[in-house]
PDB file of C-alpha atoms in Angstrom:
ATOM      1  CA  MET S 953       5.667  60.658  -4.776  1.00 51.00           C
ATOM      2  CA  GLY S 954       3.288  60.952  -7.680  1.00 52.00           C
ATOM      3  CA  SER S 955      -0.369  59.930  -7.642  1.00 52.00           C
ATOM      4  CA  PRO S 956      -1.461  56.436  -7.325  1.00 52.00           C
ATOM      5  CA  ASP S 957      -1.614  53.942 -10.318  1.00 54.00           C
ATOM      6  CA  PRO S 958      -5.681  53.447 -10.894  1.00 52.00           C
ATOM      7  CA  SER S 959      -4.749  50.225 -12.492  1.00 53.00           C
ATOM      8  CA  ARG S 960      -3.148  48.744  -9.284  1.00 52.00           C
ATOM      9  CA  PRO S 961      -5.499  48.394  -6.194  1.00 50.00           C
ATOM     10  CA  SER S 962      -4.044  49.941  -3.090  1.00 49.00           C
ATOM     11  CA  ARG S 963      -3.485  47.927  -0.001  1.00 49.00           C
ATOM     12  CA  LYS S 964      -6.185  49.582   1.706  1.00 46.00           C
ATOM     13  CA  THR S 965      -8.661  48.575  -0.768  1.00 45.00           C
ATOM     14  CA  ALA S 966      -7.595  45.132  -1.428  1.00 45.00           C
ATOM     15  CA  THR S 967     -10.374  42.568  -0.441  1.00 47.00           C
ATOM     16  CA  ARG S 968      -9.992  38.938   1.045  1.00 49.00           C
ATOM     17  CA  PRO S 969     -11.869  36.092  -0.563  1.00 49.00           C
ATOM     18  CA  ALA S 970     -15.450  35.758   0.535  1.00 49.00           C
ATOM     19  CA  ALA S 971     -15.886  33.144   3.214  1.00 46.00           C
ATOM     20  CA  SER S 972     -17.797  29.997   2.404  1.00 46.00           C
ATOM     21  CA  PRO S 973     -21.490  30.163   4.038  1.00 47.00           C
ATOM     22  CA  GLY S 974     -21.358  28.236   7.300  1.00 45.00           C
ATOM     23  CA  ARG S 975     -17.469  27.968   7.182  1.00 46.00           C
ATOM     24  CA  GLY S 976     -16.277  31.134   8.739  1.00 45.00           C
ATOM     25  CA  PRO S 977     -12.989  32.872   7.330  1.00 46.00           C
ATOM     26  CA  ALA S 978     -11.630  31.377   4.157  1.00 45.00           C
ATOM     27  CA  GLY S 979      -9.381  28.452   4.809  1.00 45.00           C
ATOM     28  CA  ALA S 980     -10.752  27.799   8.338  1.00 45.00           C
ATOM     29  CA  SER S 981     -12.287  24.631   9.604  1.00 46.00           C
ATOM     30  CA  PRO S 982     -16.233  24.202   9.859  1.00 46.00           C
ATOM     31  CA  ALA S 983     -18.107  26.698  11.848  1.00 45.00           C
ATOM     32  CA  ASN S 984     -18.314  24.300  15.054  1.00 46.00           C
ATOM     33  CA  GLY S 985     -14.597  23.687  14.888  1.00 48.00           C
ATOM     34  CA  GLY S 986     -14.768  20.147  13.435  1.00 48.00           C
ATOM     35  CA  ARG S 987     -14.199  18.350  10.148  1.00 49.00           C
ATOM     36  CA  ALA S 988     -16.720  16.842   8.008  1.00 47.00           C
ATOM     37  CA  ILE S 989     -16.029  13.227   7.193  1.00 47.00           C
ATOM     38  CA  GLN S 990     -17.515  11.793   4.038  1.00 48.00           C
ATOM     39  CA  VAL S 991     -18.207   8.008   4.934  1.00 46.00           C
ATOM     40  CA  ARG S 992     -19.353   5.615   1.917  1.00 47.00           C
ATOM     41  CA  VAL S 993     -20.639   1.977   2.314  1.00 45.00           C
ATOM     42  CA  ALA S 994     -18.642  -0.075  -0.090  1.00 46.00           C
ATOM     43  CA  GLY S 995     -20.805  -1.404  -2.760  1.00 46.00           C
ATOM     44  CA  TYR S 996     -23.850   0.626  -1.866  1.00 45.00           C
ATOM     45  CA  PRO S 997     -23.485   4.013  -3.984  1.00 48.00           C
ATOM     46  CA  GLY S 998     -25.742   6.788  -2.893  1.00 46.00           C
ATOM     47  CA  ARG S 999     -25.754   6.127   0.767  1.00 44.00           C
ATOM     48  CA  SER S1000     -23.237   8.365   2.609  1.00 44.00           C
ATOM     49  CA  ILE S1001     -22.957   9.694   6.189  1.00 46.00           C
ATOM     50  CA  SER S1002     -21.105  12.954   7.064  1.00 47.00           C
ATOM     51  CA  PRO S1003     -20.898  13.167  10.978  1.00 48.00           C
ATOM     52  CA  ARG S1004     -18.695  16.361  12.219  1.00 51.00           C
ATOM     53  CA  LEU S1005     -16.203  15.528  14.775  1.00 48.00           C
ATOM     54  CA  LYS S1006     -14.669  18.044  17.249  1.00 49.00           C
ATOM     55  CA  LYS S1007     -10.990  18.113  17.270  1.00 52.00           C
ATOM     56  CA  GLU S1008     -10.605  19.850  20.516  1.00 51.00           C
ATOM     57  CA  PRO S1009      -7.949  18.009  23.019  1.00 54.00           C
ATOM     58  CA  GLY S1010      -9.709  16.029  25.789  1.00 57.00           C
ATOM     59  CA  ASN S1011     -12.754  15.318  23.721  1.00 64.00           C
ATOM     60  CA  LYS S1012     -11.807  11.728  22.788  1.00 63.00           C
ATOM     61  CA  ARG S1013     -15.043  10.256  24.409  1.00 64.00           C
ATOM     62  CA  ALA S1014     -17.400  12.266  22.258  1.00 66.00           C
ATOM     63  CA  ILE S1015     -15.180  11.394  19.302  1.00 64.00           C
ATOM     64  CA  ARG S1016     -15.707   7.820  20.090  1.00 62.00           C
ATOM     65  CA  LYS S1017     -19.373   8.005  20.435  1.00 63.00           C
ATOM     66  CA  LYS S1018     -19.728   9.775  17.275  1.00 63.00           C
ATOM     67  CA  MET S1019     -17.623   6.941  15.387  1.00 63.00           C
ATOM     68  CA  LEU S1020     -19.833   4.215  17.118  1.00 63.00           C
ATOM     69  CA  THR S1021     -22.966   5.965  16.065  1.00 66.00           C
ATOM     70  CA  THR S1022     -21.463   6.074  12.628  1.00 64.00           C
ATOM     71  CA  ASN S1023     -20.641   2.475  12.632  1.00 60.00           C
ATOM     72  CA  GLN S1024     -24.200   1.545  13.670  1.00 64.00           C
ATOM     73  CA  MET S1025     -25.558   3.744  10.642  1.00 63.00           C
ATOM     74  CA  ILE S1026     -23.327   1.834   8.366  1.00 59.00           C
ATOM     75  CA  HIS S1027     -24.288  -1.331   9.479  1.00 61.00           C
ATOM     76  CA  GLN S1028     -27.950  -0.809   9.391  1.00 61.00           C
ATOM     77  CA  SER S1029     -27.316   0.358   5.651  1.00 58.00           C
ATOM     78  CA  ILE S1030     -25.664  -2.759   4.955  1.00 57.00           C
ATOM     79  CA  SER S1031     -28.367  -4.986   6.516  1.00 55.00           C
ATOM     80  CA  MET S1032     -31.082  -2.987   4.502  1.00 55.00           C
ATOM     81  CA  GLN S1033     -29.390  -4.107   1.225  1.00 56.00           C
ATOM     82  CA  ARG S1034     -28.672  -7.705   1.983  1.00 68.00           C
ATOM     83  CA  ASP S1035     -30.671 -10.960   2.505  1.00 79.00           C
ATOM     84  CA  VAL S1036     -32.372 -11.510   5.732  1.00 88.00           C
ATOM     85  CA  SER S1037     -30.742 -15.079   5.785  1.00 87.00           C
ATOM     86  CA  PHE S1038     -27.592 -13.588   7.005  1.00 89.00           C
ATOM     87  CA  ASP S1039     -29.236 -11.885  10.021  1.00 90.00           C
ATOM     88  CA  LEU S1040     -31.239 -14.982  10.663  1.00 91.00           C
ATOM     89  CA  VAL S1041     -28.188 -17.230  11.017  1.00 90.00           C
ATOM     90  CA  TYR S1042     -26.314 -14.666  12.859  1.00 92.00           C
ATOM     91  CA  GLN S1043     -29.327 -14.192  15.572  1.00 94.00           C
ATOM     92  CA  VAL S1044     -29.594 -17.961  16.128  1.00 93.00           C
ATOM     93  CA  VAL S1045     -25.899 -18.199  16.902  1.00 93.00           C
ATOM     94  CA  ARG S1046     -25.920 -15.407  18.992  1.00 95.00           C
ATOM     95  CA  THR S1047     -28.977 -16.571  20.741  1.00 95.00           C
ATOM     96  CA  SER S1048     -27.604 -20.168  21.183  1.00 93.00           C
ATOM     97  CA  GLY S1049     -24.264 -18.484  22.644  1.00 95.00           C
ATOM     98  CA  ARG S1050     -26.155 -16.685  25.354  1.00 94.00           C
ATOM     99  CA  LEU S1051     -28.050 -19.738  26.197  1.00 93.00           C
ATOM    100  CA  LEU S1052     -24.831 -21.514  26.622  1.00 93.00           C
ATOM    101  CA  ARG S1053     -23.348 -18.899  28.842  1.00 94.00           C
ATOM    102  CA  ALA S1054     -26.551 -18.851  31.093  1.00 94.00           C
ATOM    103  CA  SER S1055     -26.356 -22.582  31.271  1.00 94.00           C
ATOM    104  CA  ARG S1056     -23.008 -22.378  32.602  1.00 94.00           C
ATOM    105  CA  ARG S1057     -23.677 -19.997  35.232  1.00 96.00           C
ATOM    106  CA  PHE S1058     -26.495 -21.965  36.244  1.00 96.00           C
ATOM    107  CA  PHE S1059     -24.867 -25.503  36.546  1.00 96.00           C
ATOM    108  CA  ARG S1060     -21.639 -24.167  37.999  1.00 96.00           C
ATOM    109  CA  PRO S1061     -22.884 -24.220  41.586  1.00 96.00           C
ATOM    110  CA  TYR S1062     -23.921 -27.733  41.254  1.00 96.00           C
ATOM    111  CA  GLY S1063     -20.257 -28.833  39.888  1.00 95.00           C
ATOM    112  CA  LEU S1064     -22.055 -29.949  36.582  1.00 95.00           C
ATOM    113  CA  SER S1065     -21.588 -28.981  33.058  1.00 93.00           C
ATOM    114  CA  GLU S1066     -24.365 -28.723  30.603  1.00 92.00           C
ATOM    115  CA  ALA S1067     -23.274 -31.850  28.752  1.00 92.00           C
ATOM    116  CA  GLN S1068     -22.874 -33.750  31.896  1.00 94.00           C
ATOM    117  CA  PHE S1069     -26.435 -32.738  32.739  1.00 95.00           C
ATOM    118  CA  ASN S1070     -27.896 -33.775  29.397  1.00 94.00           C
ATOM    119  CA  VAL S1071     -26.247 -37.430  29.998  1.00 95.00           C
ATOM    120  CA  LEU S1072     -28.109 -37.653  33.528  1.00 96.00           C
ATOM    121  CA  ASN S1073     -31.156 -36.304  32.224  1.00 95.00           C
ATOM    122  CA  LEU S1074     -31.347 -39.036  29.586  1.00 94.00           C
ATOM    123  CA  LEU S1075     -30.581 -41.692  32.023  1.00 96.00           C
ATOM    124  CA  ARG S1076     -33.213 -40.460  34.314  1.00 95.00           C
ATOM    125  CA  LEU S1077     -35.733 -40.949  31.301  1.00 94.00           C
ATOM    126  CA  HIS S1078     -34.275 -44.435  30.812  1.00 93.00           C
ATOM    127  CA  PRO S1079     -34.113 -45.909  34.127  1.00 88.00           C
ATOM    128  CA  PRO S1080     -32.720 -49.198  32.926  1.00 88.00           C
ATOM    129  CA  GLY S1081     -29.779 -47.353  31.520  1.00 92.00           C
ATOM    130  CA  MET S1082     -28.445 -46.752  27.929  1.00 94.00           C
ATOM    131  CA  ILE S1083     -25.861 -48.318  25.779  1.00 92.00           C
ATOM    132  CA  GLN S1084     -22.883 -46.128  25.659  1.00 90.00           C
ATOM    133  CA  ARG S1085     -23.309 -45.951  21.745  1.00 89.00           C
ATOM    134  CA  ASP S1086     -26.934 -45.109  21.929  1.00 91.00           C
ATOM    135  CA  LEU S1087     -26.177 -42.285  24.529  1.00 91.00           C
ATOM    136  CA  GLY S1088     -23.772 -40.668  22.074  1.00 88.00           C
ATOM    137  CA  ASP S1089     -26.481 -40.791  19.172  1.00 89.00           C
ATOM    138  CA  ALA S1090     -28.952 -39.216  21.384  1.00 90.00           C
ATOM    139  CA  LEU S1091     -26.603 -36.390  22.456  1.00 88.00           C
ATOM    140  CA  LEU S1092     -25.220 -35.888  18.878  1.00 75.00           C
ATOM    141  CA  VAL S1093     -21.793 -36.400  19.735  1.00 80.00           C
ATOM    142  CA  ASP S1094     -19.055 -38.616  18.580  1.00 78.00           C
ATOM    143  CA  ARG S1095     -17.876 -41.852  20.555  1.00 78.00           C
ATOM    144  CA  SER S1096     -14.784 -40.318  21.952  1.00 81.00           C
ATOM    145  CA  ASN S1097     -16.711 -37.518  23.692  1.00 88.00           C
ATOM    146  CA  VAL S1098     -19.196 -39.462  24.960  1.00 90.00           C
ATOM    147  CA  THR S1099     -16.694 -41.779  26.408  1.00 91.00           C
ATOM    148  CA  GLY S1100     -14.814 -38.867  28.227  1.00 93.00           C
ATOM    149  CA  LEU S1101     -18.164 -37.481  29.480  1.00 94.00           C
ATOM    150  CA  VAL S1102     -19.107 -41.012  30.967  1.00 94.00           C
ATOM    151  CA  ASP S1103     -15.613 -41.371  32.424  1.00 95.00           C
ATOM    152  CA  ARG S1104     -15.970 -38.138  34.324  1.00 96.00           C
ATOM    153  CA  LEU S1105     -19.438 -38.952  35.626  1.00 97.00           C
ATOM    154  CA  GLU S1106     -18.149 -42.350  36.688  1.00 97.00           C
ATOM    155  CA  LYS S1107     -15.338 -40.910  38.644  1.00 97.00           C
ATOM    156  CA  LEU S1108     -17.762 -38.361  40.495  1.00 96.00           C
ATOM    157  CA  GLY S1109     -19.983 -41.433  41.366  1.00 97.00           C
ATOM    158  CA  TRP S1110     -23.016 -40.453  39.363  1.00 97.00           C
ATOM    159  CA  VAL S1111     -23.023 -43.243  36.802  1.00 97.00           C
ATOM    160  CA  ARG S1112     -21.611 -46.618  36.508  1.00 96.00           C
ATOM    161  CA  ARG S1113     -20.783 -48.875  33.645  1.00 94.00           C
ATOM    162  CA  GLU S1114     -22.200 -52.193  33.180  1.00 92.00           C
ATOM    163  CA  ALA S1115     -21.314 -54.972  31.082  1.00 87.00           C
ATOM    164  CA  THR S1116     -24.188 -56.163  28.554  1.00 84.00           C
ATOM    165  CA  GLU S1117     -25.069 -59.546  27.949  1.00 80.00           C
ATOM    166  CA  GLY S1118     -24.029 -61.212  24.472  1.00 74.00           C
ATOM    167  CA  ASP S1119     -21.630 -58.115  23.450  1.00 74.00           C
ATOM    168  CA  ARG S1120     -18.870 -57.778  25.954  1.00 67.00           C
ATOM    169  CA  ARG S1121     -17.771 -54.755  23.879  1.00 75.00           C
ATOM    170  CA  ALA S1122     -20.699 -52.757  24.763  1.00 84.00           C
ATOM    171  CA  PHE S1123     -21.385 -51.065  28.152  1.00 89.00           C
ATOM    172  CA  ARG S1124     -24.773 -50.006  29.600  1.00 93.00           C
ATOM    173  CA  VAL S1125     -24.475 -46.739  31.478  1.00 95.00           C
ATOM    174  CA  VAL S1126     -26.744 -46.638  34.509  1.00 96.00           C
ATOM    175  CA  MET S1127     -27.412 -43.576  36.961  1.00 97.00           C
ATOM    176  CA  THR S1128     -26.364 -44.382  40.489  1.00 97.00           C
ATOM    177  CA  GLU S1129     -28.184 -43.421  43.535  1.00 96.00           C
ATOM    178  CA  ALA S1130     -25.839 -40.414  44.006  1.00 97.00           C
ATOM    179  CA  GLY S1131     -26.597 -39.095  40.573  1.00 97.00           C
ATOM    180  CA  ALA S1132     -30.523 -39.676  40.976  1.00 96.00           C
ATOM    181  CA  GLU S1133     -30.205 -37.597  44.327  1.00 97.00           C
ATOM    182  CA  LEU S1134     -28.208 -34.734  42.440  1.00 97.00           C
ATOM    183  CA  MET S1135     -30.899 -34.796  39.458  1.00 97.00           C
ATOM    184  CA  ALA S1136     -33.621 -34.530  42.212  1.00 97.00           C
ATOM    185  CA  ARG S1137     -32.011 -31.170  43.383  1.00 96.00           C
ATOM    186  CA  VAL S1138     -31.032 -29.746  40.171  1.00 97.00           C
ATOM    187  CA  LEU S1139     -34.097 -30.504  37.961  1.00 96.00           C
ATOM    188  CA  PRO S1140     -36.658 -28.543  39.838  1.00 97.00           C
ATOM    189  CA  ALA S1141     -34.644 -25.558  39.941  1.00 97.00           C
ATOM    190  CA  TYR S1142     -33.428 -25.919  36.220  1.00 96.00           C
ATOM    191  CA  GLU S1143     -37.133 -26.201  35.205  1.00 96.00           C
ATOM    192  CA  ALA S1144     -37.931 -23.078  36.816  1.00 97.00           C
ATOM    193  CA  GLU S1145     -35.156 -21.263  35.594  1.00 95.00           C
ATOM    194  CA  VAL S1146     -36.167 -22.304  31.689  1.00 94.00           C
ATOM    195  CA  ARG S1147     -39.686 -21.130  32.502  1.00 94.00           C
ATOM    196  CA  ARG S1148     -38.350 -17.637  33.540  1.00 94.00           C
ATOM    197  CA  LEU S1149     -36.212 -17.553  30.725  1.00 91.00           C
ATOM    198  CA  VAL S1150     -39.115 -17.887  28.232  1.00 92.00           C
ATOM    199  CA  ALA S1151     -42.034 -16.504  30.229  1.00 93.00           C
ATOM    200  CA  ASP S1152     -42.216 -13.171  28.426  1.00 93.00           C
ATOM    201  CA  LEU S1153     -42.935 -14.942  25.367  1.00 93.00           C
ATOM    202  CA  GLY S1154     -46.198 -16.322  25.884  1.00 93.00           C
ATOM    203  CA  ALA S1155     -47.504 -19.806  25.328  1.00 92.00           C
ATOM    204  CA  LYS S1156     -48.579 -19.294  21.577  1.00 94.00           C
ATOM    205  CA  ARG S1157     -45.435 -17.331  20.448  1.00 95.00           C
ATOM    206  CA  ALA S1158     -43.101 -20.111  22.318  1.00 94.00           C
ATOM    207  CA  SER S1159     -45.142 -22.785  20.234  1.00 95.00           C
ATOM    208  CA  ARG S1160     -44.692 -21.017  17.074  1.00 96.00           C
ATOM    209  CA  LEU S1161     -40.977 -20.323  17.815  1.00 95.00           C
ATOM    210  CA  LEU S1162     -40.561 -24.237  18.520  1.00 95.00           C
ATOM    211  CA  GLU S1163     -42.174 -25.365  15.348  1.00 97.00           C
ATOM    212  CA  GLU S1164     -40.008 -22.681  13.275  1.00 96.00           C
ATOM    213  CA  LEU S1165     -36.639 -23.666  14.903  1.00 95.00           C
ATOM    214  CA  LYS S1166     -37.456 -27.522  14.276  1.00 95.00           C
ATOM    215  CA  HIS S1167     -37.937 -26.397  10.616  1.00 96.00           C
ATOM    216  CA  LEU S1168     -34.623 -24.630  10.614  1.00 94.00           C
ATOM    217  CA  ASP S1169     -32.946 -27.354  12.292  1.00 92.00           C
ATOM    218  CA  ALA S1170     -34.271 -29.913   9.458  1.00 94.00           C
ATOM    219  CA  CYS S1171     -32.985 -27.369   6.937  1.00 93.00           C
ATOM    220  CA  ILE S1172     -29.606 -27.379   8.579  1.00 91.00           C
ATOM    221  CA  GLU S1173     -29.594 -31.157   8.630  1.00 90.00           C
ATOM    222  CA  VAL S1174     -30.061 -31.216   4.791  1.00 93.00           C
ATOM    223  CA  ALA S1175     -27.381 -28.763   4.053  1.00 91.00           C
ATOM    224  CA  SER S1176     -24.991 -30.747   6.452  1.00 90.00           C
ATOM    225  CA  LEU S1177     -25.625 -33.870   4.286  1.00 91.00           C
ATOM    226  CA  ARG S1178     -24.844 -31.973   1.305  1.00 91.00           C
ATOM    227  CA  LEU S1179     -21.665 -30.545   2.512  1.00 90.00           C
ATOM    228  CA  GLU S1180     -20.675 -34.057   3.753  1.00 88.00           C
ATOM    229  CA  GLN S1181     -21.065 -35.425   0.216  1.00 89.00           C
ATOM    230  CA  VAL S1182     -19.298 -32.657  -1.249  1.00 89.00           C
ATOM    231  CA  GLU S1183     -16.474 -33.202   1.192  1.00 87.00           C
ATOM    232  CA  GLU S1184     -16.273 -36.868   0.444  1.00 85.00           C
ATOM    233  CA  LYS S1185     -15.872 -36.049  -3.256  1.00 84.00           C
ATOM    234  CA  GLY S1186     -13.101 -33.521  -2.473  1.00 80.00           C
ATOM    235  CA  GLY S1187     -14.829 -30.829  -4.097  1.00 67.00           C
ATOM    236  CA  GLU S1188     -16.222 -27.334  -3.385  1.00 66.00           C
ATOM    237  CA  SER S1189     -19.736 -26.497  -2.551  1.00 58.00           C
TER     238      SER S1189
END
């Protein structure tokens, strides 16, 4: 048998590698049973997020919640770095979409669309009626769209076309008695709904917002004209 060689450690004295702090035994997953995920935002060095996601079966909801929180943190990180212009345009588009959906829900019980209501409201403000071309200009829609709108309203019996003197190609659109009765029912409810919609803003804040939106509208008009000129030249902006 002989005595053991002192240069070789015995099996009993052999030691395992030391465990890393907070990681448990060597080679194991993190102490909480999850895995660390390093998330870096592209183009923004120095910003990282390290959520720990549990990997146990049946815990998918918690994992989705963690990932949702991670995505929110990433978007917040990006928005801190970029120009506020993108957030402004996004918010305007989002708000206009919300208003459009709300208006559809409001007008649906009356069998109206928002565009049809706008036509009837303009005719209400112009009792003698309006030339169809002028109606399209006021609504900011092209001639084919306004023709379709008036066609549908005429079939519903809410407007009628009348020939104009001196120009047989132009028609005057006039609201009928049935259209006036419809507006008498819709308009008070519409005005009340709009007031409820912006009530929390307060008068001063609503006035400031209106002025800012008018200014933004003018800026967009200038940009649109510039893009039209570029398009006509066949170039890029």
